[in-house]
PDB file of N, CA and C in Angstrom:
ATOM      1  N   UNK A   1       0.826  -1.193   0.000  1.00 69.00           N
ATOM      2  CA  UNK A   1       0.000   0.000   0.000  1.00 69.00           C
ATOM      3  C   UNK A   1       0.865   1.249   0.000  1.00 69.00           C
ATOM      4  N   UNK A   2       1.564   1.690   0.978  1.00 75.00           N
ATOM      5  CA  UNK A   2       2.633   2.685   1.023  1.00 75.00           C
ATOM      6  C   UNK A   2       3.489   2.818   0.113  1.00 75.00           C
ATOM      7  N   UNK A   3       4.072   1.364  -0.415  1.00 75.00           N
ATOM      8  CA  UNK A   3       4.754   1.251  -1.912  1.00 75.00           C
ATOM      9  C   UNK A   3       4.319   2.195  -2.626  1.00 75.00           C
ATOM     10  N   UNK A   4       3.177   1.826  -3.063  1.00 75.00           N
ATOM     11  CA  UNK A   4       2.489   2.472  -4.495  1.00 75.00           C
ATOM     12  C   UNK A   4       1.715   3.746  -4.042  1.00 75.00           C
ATOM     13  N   UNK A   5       1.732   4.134  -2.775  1.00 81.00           N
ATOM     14  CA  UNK A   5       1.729   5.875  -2.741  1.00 81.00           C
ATOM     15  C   UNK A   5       2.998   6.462  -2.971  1.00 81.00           C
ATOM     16  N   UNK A   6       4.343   6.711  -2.301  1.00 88.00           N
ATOM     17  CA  UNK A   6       5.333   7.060  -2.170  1.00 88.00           C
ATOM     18  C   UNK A   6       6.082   6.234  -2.733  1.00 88.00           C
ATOM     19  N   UNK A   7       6.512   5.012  -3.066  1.00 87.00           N
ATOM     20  CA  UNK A   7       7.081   4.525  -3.803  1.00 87.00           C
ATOM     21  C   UNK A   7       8.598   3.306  -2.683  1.00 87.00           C
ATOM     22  N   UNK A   8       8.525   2.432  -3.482  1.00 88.00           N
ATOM     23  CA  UNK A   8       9.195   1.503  -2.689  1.00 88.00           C
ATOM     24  C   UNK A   8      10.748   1.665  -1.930  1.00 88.00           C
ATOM     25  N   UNK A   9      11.648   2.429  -2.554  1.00 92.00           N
ATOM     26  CA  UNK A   9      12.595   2.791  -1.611  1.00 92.00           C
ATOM     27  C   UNK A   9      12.058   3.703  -0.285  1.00 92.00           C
ATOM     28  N   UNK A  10      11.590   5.157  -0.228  1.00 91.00           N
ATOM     29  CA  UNK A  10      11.378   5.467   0.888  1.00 91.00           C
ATOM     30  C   UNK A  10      10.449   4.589   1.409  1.00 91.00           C
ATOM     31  N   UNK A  11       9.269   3.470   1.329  1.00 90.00           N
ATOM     32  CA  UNK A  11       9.057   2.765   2.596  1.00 90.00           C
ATOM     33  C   UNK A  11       9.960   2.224   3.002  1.00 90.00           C
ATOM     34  N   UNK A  12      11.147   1.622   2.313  1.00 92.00           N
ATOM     35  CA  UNK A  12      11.949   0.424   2.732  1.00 92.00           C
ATOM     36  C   UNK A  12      12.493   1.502   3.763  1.00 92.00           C
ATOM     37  N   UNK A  13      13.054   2.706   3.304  1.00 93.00           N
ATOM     38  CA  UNK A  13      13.551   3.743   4.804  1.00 93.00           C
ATOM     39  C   UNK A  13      12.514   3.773   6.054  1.00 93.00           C
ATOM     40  N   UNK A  14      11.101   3.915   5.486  1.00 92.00           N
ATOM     41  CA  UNK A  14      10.535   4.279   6.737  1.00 92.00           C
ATOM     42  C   UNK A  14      10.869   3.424   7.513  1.00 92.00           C
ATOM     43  N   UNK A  15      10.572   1.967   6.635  1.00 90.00           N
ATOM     44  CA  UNK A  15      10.509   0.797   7.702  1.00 90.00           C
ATOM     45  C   UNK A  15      11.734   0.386   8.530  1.00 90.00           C
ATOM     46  N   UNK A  16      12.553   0.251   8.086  1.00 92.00           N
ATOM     47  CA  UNK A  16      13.879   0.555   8.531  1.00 92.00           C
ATOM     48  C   UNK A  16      14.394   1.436   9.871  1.00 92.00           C
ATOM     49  N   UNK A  17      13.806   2.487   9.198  1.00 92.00           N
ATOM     50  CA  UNK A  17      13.936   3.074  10.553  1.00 92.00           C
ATOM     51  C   UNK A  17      13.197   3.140  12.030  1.00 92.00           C
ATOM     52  N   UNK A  18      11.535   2.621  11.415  1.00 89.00           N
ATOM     53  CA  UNK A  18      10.823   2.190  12.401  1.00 89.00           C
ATOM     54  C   UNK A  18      11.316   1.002  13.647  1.00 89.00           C
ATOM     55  N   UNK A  19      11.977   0.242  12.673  1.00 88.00           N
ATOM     56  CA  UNK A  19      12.677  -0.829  13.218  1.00 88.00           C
ATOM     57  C   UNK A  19      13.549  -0.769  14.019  1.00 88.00           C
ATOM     58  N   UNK A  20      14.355   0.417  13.676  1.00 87.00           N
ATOM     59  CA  UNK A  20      15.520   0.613  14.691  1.00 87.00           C
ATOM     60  C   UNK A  20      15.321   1.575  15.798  1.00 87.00           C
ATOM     61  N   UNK A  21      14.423   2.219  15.511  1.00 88.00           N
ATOM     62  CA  UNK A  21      13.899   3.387  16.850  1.00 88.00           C
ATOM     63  C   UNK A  21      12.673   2.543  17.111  1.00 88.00           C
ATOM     64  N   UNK A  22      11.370   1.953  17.029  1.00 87.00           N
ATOM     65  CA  UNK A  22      10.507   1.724  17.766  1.00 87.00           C
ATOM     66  C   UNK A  22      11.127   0.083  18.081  1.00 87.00           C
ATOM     67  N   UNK A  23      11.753  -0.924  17.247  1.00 85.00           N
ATOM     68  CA  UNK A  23      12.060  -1.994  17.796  1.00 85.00           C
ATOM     69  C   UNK A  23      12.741  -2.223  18.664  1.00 85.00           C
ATOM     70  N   UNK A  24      13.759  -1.796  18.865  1.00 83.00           N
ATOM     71  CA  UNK A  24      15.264  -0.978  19.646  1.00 83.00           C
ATOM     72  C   UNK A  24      14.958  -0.983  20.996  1.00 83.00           C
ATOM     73  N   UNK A  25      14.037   0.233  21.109  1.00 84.00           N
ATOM     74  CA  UNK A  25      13.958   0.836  22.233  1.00 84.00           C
ATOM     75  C   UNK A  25      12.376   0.276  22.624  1.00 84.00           C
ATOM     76  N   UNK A  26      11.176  -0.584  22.357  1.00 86.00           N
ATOM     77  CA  UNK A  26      10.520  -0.734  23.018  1.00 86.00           C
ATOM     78  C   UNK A  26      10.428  -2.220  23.138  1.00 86.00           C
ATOM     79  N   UNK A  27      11.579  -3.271  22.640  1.00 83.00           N
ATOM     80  CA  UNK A  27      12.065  -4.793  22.818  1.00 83.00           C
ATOM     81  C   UNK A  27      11.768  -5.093  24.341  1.00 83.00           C
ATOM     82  N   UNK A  28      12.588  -4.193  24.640  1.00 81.00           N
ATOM     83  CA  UNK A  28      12.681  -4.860  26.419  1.00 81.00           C
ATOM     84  C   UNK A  28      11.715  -4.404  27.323  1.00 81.00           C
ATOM     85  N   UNK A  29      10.972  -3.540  26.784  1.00 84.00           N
ATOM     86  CA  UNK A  29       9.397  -2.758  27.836  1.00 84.00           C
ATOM     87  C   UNK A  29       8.601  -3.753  27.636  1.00 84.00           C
ATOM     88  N   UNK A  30       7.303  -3.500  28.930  1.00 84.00           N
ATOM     89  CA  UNK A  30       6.270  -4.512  28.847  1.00 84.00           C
ATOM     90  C   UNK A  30       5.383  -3.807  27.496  1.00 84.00           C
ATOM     91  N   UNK A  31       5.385  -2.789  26.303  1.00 84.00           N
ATOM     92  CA  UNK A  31       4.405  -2.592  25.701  1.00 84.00           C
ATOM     93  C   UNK A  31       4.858  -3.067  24.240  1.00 84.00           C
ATOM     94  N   UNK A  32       6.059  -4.123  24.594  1.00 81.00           N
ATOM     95  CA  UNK A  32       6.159  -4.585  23.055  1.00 81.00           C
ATOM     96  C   UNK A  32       5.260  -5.442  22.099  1.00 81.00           C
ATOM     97  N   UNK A  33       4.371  -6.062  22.890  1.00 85.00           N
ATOM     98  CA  UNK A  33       3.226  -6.552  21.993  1.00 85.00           C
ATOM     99  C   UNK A  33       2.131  -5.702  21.199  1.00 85.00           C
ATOM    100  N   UNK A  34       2.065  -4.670  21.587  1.00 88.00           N
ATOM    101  CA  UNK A  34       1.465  -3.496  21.106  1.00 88.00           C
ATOM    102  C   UNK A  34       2.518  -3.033  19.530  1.00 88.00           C
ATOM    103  N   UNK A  35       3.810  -3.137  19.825  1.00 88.00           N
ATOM    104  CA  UNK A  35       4.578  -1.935  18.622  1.00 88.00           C
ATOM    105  C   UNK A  35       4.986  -3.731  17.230  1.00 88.00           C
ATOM    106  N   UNK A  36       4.434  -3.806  16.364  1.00 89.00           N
ATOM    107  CA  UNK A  36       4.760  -5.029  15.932  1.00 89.00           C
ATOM    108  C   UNK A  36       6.399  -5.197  15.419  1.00 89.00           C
ATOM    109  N   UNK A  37       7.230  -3.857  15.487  1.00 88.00           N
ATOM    110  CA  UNK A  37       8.290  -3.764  15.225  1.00 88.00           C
ATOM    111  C   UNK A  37       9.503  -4.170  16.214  1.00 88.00           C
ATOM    112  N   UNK A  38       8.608  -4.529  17.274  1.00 88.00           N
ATOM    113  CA  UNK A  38       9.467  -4.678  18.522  1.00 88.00           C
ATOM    114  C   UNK A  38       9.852  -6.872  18.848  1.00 88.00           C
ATOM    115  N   UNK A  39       8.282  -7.172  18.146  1.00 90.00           N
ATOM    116  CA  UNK A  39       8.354  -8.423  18.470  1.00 90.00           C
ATOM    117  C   UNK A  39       9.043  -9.360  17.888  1.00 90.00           C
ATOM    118  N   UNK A  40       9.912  -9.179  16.499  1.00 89.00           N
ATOM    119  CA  UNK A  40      11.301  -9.380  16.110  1.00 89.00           C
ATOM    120  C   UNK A  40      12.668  -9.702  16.991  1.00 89.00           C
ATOM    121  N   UNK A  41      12.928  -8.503  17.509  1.00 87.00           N
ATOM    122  CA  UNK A  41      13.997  -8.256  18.289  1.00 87.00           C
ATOM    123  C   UNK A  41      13.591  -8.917  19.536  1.00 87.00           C
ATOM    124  N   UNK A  42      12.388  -8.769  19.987  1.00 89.00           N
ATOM    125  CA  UNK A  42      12.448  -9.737  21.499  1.00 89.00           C
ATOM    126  C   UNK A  42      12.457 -10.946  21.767  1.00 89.00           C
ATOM    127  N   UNK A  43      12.007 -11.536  20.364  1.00 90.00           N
ATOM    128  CA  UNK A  43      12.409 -13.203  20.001  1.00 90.00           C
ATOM    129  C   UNK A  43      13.700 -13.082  20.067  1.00 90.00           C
ATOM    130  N   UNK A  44      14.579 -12.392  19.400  1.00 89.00           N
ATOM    131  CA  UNK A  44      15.851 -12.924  19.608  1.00 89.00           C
ATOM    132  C   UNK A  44      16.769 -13.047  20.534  1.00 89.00           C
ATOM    133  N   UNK A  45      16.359 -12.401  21.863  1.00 90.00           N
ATOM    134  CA  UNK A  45      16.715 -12.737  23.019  1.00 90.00           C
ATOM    135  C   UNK A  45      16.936 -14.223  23.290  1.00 90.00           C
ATOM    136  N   UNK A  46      15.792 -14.546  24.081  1.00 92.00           N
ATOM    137  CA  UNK A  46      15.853 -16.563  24.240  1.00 92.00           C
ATOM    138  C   UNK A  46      16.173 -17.088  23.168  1.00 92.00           C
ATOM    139  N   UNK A  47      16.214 -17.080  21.906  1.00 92.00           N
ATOM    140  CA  UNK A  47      16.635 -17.297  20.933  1.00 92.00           C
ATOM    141  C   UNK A  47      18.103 -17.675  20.530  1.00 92.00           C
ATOM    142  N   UNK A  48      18.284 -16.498  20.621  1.00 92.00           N
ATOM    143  CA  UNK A  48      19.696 -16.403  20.022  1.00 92.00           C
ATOM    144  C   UNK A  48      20.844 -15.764  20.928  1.00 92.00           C
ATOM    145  N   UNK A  49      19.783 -15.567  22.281  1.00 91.00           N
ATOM    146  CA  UNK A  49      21.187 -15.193  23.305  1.00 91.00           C
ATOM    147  C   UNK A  49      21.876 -13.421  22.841  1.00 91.00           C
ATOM    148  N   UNK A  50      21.067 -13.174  22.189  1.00 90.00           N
ATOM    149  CA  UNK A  50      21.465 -11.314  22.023  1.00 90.00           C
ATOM    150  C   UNK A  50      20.428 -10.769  22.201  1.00 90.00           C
ATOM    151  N   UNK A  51      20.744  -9.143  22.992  1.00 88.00           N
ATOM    152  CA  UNK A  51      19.958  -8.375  23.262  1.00 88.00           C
ATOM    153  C   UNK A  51      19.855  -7.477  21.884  1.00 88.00           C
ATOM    154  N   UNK A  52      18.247  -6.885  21.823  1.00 86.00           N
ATOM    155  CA  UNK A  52      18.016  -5.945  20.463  1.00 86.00           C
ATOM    156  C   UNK A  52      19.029  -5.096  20.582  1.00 86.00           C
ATOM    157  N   UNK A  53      20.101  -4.553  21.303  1.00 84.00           N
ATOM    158  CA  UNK A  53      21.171  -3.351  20.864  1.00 84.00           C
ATOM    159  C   UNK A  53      22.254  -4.080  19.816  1.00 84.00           C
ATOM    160  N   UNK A  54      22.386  -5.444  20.069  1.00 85.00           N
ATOM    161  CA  UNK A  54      23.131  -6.224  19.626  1.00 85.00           C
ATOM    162  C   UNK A  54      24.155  -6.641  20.629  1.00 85.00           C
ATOM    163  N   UNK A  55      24.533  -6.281  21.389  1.00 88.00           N
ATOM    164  CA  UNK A  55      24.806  -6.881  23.011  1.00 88.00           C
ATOM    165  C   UNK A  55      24.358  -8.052  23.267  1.00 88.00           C
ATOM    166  N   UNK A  56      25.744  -8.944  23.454  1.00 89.00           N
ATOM    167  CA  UNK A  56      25.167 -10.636  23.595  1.00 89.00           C
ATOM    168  C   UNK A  56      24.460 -10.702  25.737  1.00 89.00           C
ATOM    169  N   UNK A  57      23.375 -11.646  25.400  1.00 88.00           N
ATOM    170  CA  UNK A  57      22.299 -11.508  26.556  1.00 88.00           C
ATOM    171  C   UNK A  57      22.967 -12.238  27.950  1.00 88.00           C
ATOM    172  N   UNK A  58      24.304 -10.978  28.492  1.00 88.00           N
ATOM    173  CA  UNK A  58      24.677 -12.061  29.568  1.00 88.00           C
ATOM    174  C   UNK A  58      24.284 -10.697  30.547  1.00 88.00           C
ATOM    175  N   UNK A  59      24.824 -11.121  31.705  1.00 88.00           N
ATOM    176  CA  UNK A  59      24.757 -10.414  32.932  1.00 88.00           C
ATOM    177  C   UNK A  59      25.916  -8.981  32.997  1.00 88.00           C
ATOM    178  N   UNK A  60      26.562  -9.174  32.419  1.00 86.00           N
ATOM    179  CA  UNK A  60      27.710  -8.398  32.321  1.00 86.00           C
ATOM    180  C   UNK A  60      27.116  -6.994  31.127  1.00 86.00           C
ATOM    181  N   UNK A  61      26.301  -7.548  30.159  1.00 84.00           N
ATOM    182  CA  UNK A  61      26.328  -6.386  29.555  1.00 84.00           C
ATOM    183  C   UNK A  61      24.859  -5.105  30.215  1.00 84.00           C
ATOM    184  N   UNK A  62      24.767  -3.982  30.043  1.00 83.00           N
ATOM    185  CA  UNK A  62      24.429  -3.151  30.878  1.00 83.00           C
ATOM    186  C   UNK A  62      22.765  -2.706  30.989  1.00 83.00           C
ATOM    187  N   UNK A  63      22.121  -3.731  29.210  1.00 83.00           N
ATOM    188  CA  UNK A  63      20.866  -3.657  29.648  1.00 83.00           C
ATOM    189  C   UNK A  63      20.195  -4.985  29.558  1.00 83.00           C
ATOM    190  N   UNK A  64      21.248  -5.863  29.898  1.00 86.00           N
ATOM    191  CA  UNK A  64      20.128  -7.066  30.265  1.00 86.00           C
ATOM    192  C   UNK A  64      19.492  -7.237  31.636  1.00 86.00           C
ATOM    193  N   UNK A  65      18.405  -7.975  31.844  1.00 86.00           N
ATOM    194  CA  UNK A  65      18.130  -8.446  32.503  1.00 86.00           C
ATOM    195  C   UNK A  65      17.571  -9.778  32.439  1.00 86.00           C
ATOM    196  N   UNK A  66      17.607 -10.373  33.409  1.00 86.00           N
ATOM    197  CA  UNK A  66      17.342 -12.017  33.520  1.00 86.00           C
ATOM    198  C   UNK A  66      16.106 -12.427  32.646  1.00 86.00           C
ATOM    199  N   UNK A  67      14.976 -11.710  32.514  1.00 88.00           N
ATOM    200  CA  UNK A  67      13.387 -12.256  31.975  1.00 88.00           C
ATOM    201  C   UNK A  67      13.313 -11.683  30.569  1.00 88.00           C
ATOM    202  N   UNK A  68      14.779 -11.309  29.944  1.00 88.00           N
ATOM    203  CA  UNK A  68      14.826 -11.186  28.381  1.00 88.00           C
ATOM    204  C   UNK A  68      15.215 -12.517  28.223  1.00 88.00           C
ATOM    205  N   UNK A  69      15.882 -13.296  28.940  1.00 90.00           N
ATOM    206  CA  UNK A  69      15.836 -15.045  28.017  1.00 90.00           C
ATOM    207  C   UNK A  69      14.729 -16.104  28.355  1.00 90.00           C
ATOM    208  N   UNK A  70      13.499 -15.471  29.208  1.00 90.00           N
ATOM    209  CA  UNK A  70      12.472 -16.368  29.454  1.00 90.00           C
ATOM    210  C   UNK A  70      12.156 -16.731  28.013  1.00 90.00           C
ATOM    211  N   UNK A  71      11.908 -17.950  27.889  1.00 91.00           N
ATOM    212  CA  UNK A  71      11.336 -18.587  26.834  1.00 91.00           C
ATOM    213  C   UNK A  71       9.614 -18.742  26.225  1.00 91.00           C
ATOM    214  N   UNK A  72       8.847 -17.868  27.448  1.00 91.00           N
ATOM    215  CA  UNK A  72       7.591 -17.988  27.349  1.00 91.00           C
ATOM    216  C   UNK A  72       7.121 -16.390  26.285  1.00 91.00           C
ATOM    217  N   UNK A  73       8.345 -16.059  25.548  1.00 90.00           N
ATOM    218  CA  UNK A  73       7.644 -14.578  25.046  1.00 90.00           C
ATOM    219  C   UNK A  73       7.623 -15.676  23.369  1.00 90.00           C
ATOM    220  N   UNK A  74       8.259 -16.724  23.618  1.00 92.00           N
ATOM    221  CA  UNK A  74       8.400 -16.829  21.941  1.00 92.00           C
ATOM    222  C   UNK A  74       7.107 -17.264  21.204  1.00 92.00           C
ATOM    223  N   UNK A  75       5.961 -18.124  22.075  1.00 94.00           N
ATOM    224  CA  UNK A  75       4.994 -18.978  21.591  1.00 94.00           C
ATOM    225  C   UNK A  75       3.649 -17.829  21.185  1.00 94.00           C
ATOM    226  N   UNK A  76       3.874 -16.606  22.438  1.00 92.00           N
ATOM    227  CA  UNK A  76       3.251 -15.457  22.256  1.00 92.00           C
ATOM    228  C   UNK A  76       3.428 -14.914  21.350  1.00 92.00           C
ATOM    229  N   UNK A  77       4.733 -13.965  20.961  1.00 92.00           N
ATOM    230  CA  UNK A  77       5.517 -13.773  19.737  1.00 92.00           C
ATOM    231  C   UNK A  77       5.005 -14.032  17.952  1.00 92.00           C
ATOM    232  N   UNK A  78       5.650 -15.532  17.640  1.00 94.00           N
ATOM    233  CA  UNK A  78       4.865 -16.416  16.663  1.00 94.00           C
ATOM    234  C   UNK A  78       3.436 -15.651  16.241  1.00 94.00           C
ATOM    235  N   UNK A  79       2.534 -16.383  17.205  1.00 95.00           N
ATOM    236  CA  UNK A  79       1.492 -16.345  17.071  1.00 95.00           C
ATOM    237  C   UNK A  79       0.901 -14.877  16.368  1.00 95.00           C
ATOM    238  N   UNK A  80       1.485 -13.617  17.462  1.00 93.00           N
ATOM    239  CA  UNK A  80       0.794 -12.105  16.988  1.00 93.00           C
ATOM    240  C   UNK A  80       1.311 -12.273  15.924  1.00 93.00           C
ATOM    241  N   UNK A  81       2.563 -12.393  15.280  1.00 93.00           N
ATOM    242  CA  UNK A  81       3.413 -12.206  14.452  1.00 93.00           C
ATOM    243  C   UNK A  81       2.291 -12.957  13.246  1.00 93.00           C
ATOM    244  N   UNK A  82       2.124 -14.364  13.041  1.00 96.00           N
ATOM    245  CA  UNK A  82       1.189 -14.523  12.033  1.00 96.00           C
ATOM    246  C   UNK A  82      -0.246 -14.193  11.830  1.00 96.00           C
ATOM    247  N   UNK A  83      -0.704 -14.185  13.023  1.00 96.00           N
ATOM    248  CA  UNK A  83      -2.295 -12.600  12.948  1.00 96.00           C
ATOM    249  C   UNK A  83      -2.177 -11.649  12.279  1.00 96.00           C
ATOM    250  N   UNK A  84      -1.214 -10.757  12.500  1.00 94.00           N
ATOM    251  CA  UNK A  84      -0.663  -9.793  11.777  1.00 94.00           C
ATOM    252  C   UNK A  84      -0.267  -9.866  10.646  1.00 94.00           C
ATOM    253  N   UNK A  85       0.336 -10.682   9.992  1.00 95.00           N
ATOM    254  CA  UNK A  85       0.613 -11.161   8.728  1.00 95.00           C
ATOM    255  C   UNK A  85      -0.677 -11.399   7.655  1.00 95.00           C
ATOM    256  N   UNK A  86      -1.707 -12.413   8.366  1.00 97.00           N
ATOM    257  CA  UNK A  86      -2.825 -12.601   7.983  1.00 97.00           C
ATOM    258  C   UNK A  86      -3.396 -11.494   7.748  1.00 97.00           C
ATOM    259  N   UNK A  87      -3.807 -10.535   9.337  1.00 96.00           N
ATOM    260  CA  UNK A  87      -4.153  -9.286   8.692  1.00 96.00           C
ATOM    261  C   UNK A  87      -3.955  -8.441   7.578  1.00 96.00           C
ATOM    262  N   UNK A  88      -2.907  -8.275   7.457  1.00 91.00           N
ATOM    263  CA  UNK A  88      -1.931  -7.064   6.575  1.00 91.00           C
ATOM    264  C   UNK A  88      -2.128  -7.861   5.437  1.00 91.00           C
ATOM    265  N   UNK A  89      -2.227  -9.033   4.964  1.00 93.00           N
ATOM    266  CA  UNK A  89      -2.336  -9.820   3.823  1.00 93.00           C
ATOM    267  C   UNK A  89      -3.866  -9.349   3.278  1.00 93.00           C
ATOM    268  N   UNK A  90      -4.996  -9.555   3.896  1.00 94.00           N
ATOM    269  CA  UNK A  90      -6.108  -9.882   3.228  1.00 94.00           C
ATOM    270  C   UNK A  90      -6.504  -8.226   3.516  1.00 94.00           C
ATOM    271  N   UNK A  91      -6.172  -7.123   4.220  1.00 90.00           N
ATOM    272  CA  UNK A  91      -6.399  -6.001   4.248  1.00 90.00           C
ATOM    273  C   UNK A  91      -5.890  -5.545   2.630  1.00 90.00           C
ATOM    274  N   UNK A  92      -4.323  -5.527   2.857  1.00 85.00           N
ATOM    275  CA  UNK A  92      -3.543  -5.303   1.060  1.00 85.00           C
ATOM    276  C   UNK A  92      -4.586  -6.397  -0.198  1.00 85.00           C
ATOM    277  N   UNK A  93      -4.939  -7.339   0.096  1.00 88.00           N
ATOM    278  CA  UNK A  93      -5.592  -7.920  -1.093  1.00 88.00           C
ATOM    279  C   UNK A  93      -6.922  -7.108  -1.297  1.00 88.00           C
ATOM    280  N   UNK A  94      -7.640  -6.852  -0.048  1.00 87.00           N
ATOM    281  CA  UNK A  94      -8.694  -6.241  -0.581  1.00 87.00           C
ATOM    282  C   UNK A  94      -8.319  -4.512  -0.992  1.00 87.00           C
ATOM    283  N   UNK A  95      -7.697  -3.504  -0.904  1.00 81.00           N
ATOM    284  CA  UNK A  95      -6.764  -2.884  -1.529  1.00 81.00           C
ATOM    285  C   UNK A  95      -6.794  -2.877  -2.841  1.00 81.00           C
ATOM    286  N   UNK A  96      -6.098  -4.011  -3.152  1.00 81.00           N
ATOM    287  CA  UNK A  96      -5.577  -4.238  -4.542  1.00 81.00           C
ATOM    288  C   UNK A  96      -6.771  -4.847  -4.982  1.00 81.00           C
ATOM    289  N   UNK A  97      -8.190  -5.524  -4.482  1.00 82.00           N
ATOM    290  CA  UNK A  97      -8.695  -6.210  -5.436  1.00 82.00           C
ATOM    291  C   UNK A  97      -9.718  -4.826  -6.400  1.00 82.00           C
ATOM    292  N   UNK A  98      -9.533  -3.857  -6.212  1.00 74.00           N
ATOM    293  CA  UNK A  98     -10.518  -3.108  -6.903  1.00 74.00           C
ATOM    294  C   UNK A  98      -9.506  -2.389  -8.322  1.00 74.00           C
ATOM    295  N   UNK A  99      -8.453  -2.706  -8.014  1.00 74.00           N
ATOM    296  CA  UNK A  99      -7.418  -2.328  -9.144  1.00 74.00           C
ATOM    297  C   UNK A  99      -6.665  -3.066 -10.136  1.00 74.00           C
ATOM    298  N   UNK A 100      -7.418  -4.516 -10.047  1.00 65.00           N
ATOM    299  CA  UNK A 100      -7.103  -5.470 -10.987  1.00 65.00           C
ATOM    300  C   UNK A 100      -7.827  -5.179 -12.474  1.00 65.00           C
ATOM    301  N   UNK A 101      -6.669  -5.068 -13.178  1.00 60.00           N
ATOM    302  CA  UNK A 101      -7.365  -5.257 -14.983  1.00 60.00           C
ATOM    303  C   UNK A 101      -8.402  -6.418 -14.567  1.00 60.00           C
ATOM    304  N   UNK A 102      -8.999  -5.978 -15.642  1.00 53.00           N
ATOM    305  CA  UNK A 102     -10.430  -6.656 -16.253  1.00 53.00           C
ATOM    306  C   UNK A 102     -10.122  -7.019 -17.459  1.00 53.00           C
TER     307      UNK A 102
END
């Protein structure tokens, strides 16, 4: 949708940057299920053992804390993550279905 108003490089910036200022900084707050840019980066905690700054997830580095490697954010995670997908899918199809050649 945003593509084909403004055109596909500046979304790829917006998004981009959404990613790095709203994912970034709202990963480790309790309102990351709310920002969908955030729920990326907070999987990769238990995951992959790094914090969203890119800071590997130990005790030593300065914004971890212990309940970024709980394993119970990932099943939550997933799930919004393909709702959202679904959403944004059949929202953009209906979008596009009034602009299909005939």
């Amino acid at each position: 949708f945003l593509g084909s108003k403004i055109g596909m490089f500046p979304t790829i910036l917006i998004n981009i940057a959404a990613y790095m200022i709203l994912g970034i900084l709202t990963a480790t707050k309790s309102i990351l299920w709310m920002i969908p840019y955030a729920i990326p980066a907070r999987l990769m905690c238990p995951i992959l053992k790094i914090l969203p700054n890119g800071l590997p997830a130990v005790e030593e580095s300065i914004t971890f804390k212990p309940e970024l490697l709980s394993n119970g954010v990932i099943l939550p995670g997933i799930i919004i993550s393909v709702i959202l997908f679904i959403i944004l899918t059949m929202i953009t199809a209906k979008w596009y279905e009034g602009q299909e050649a005939k």
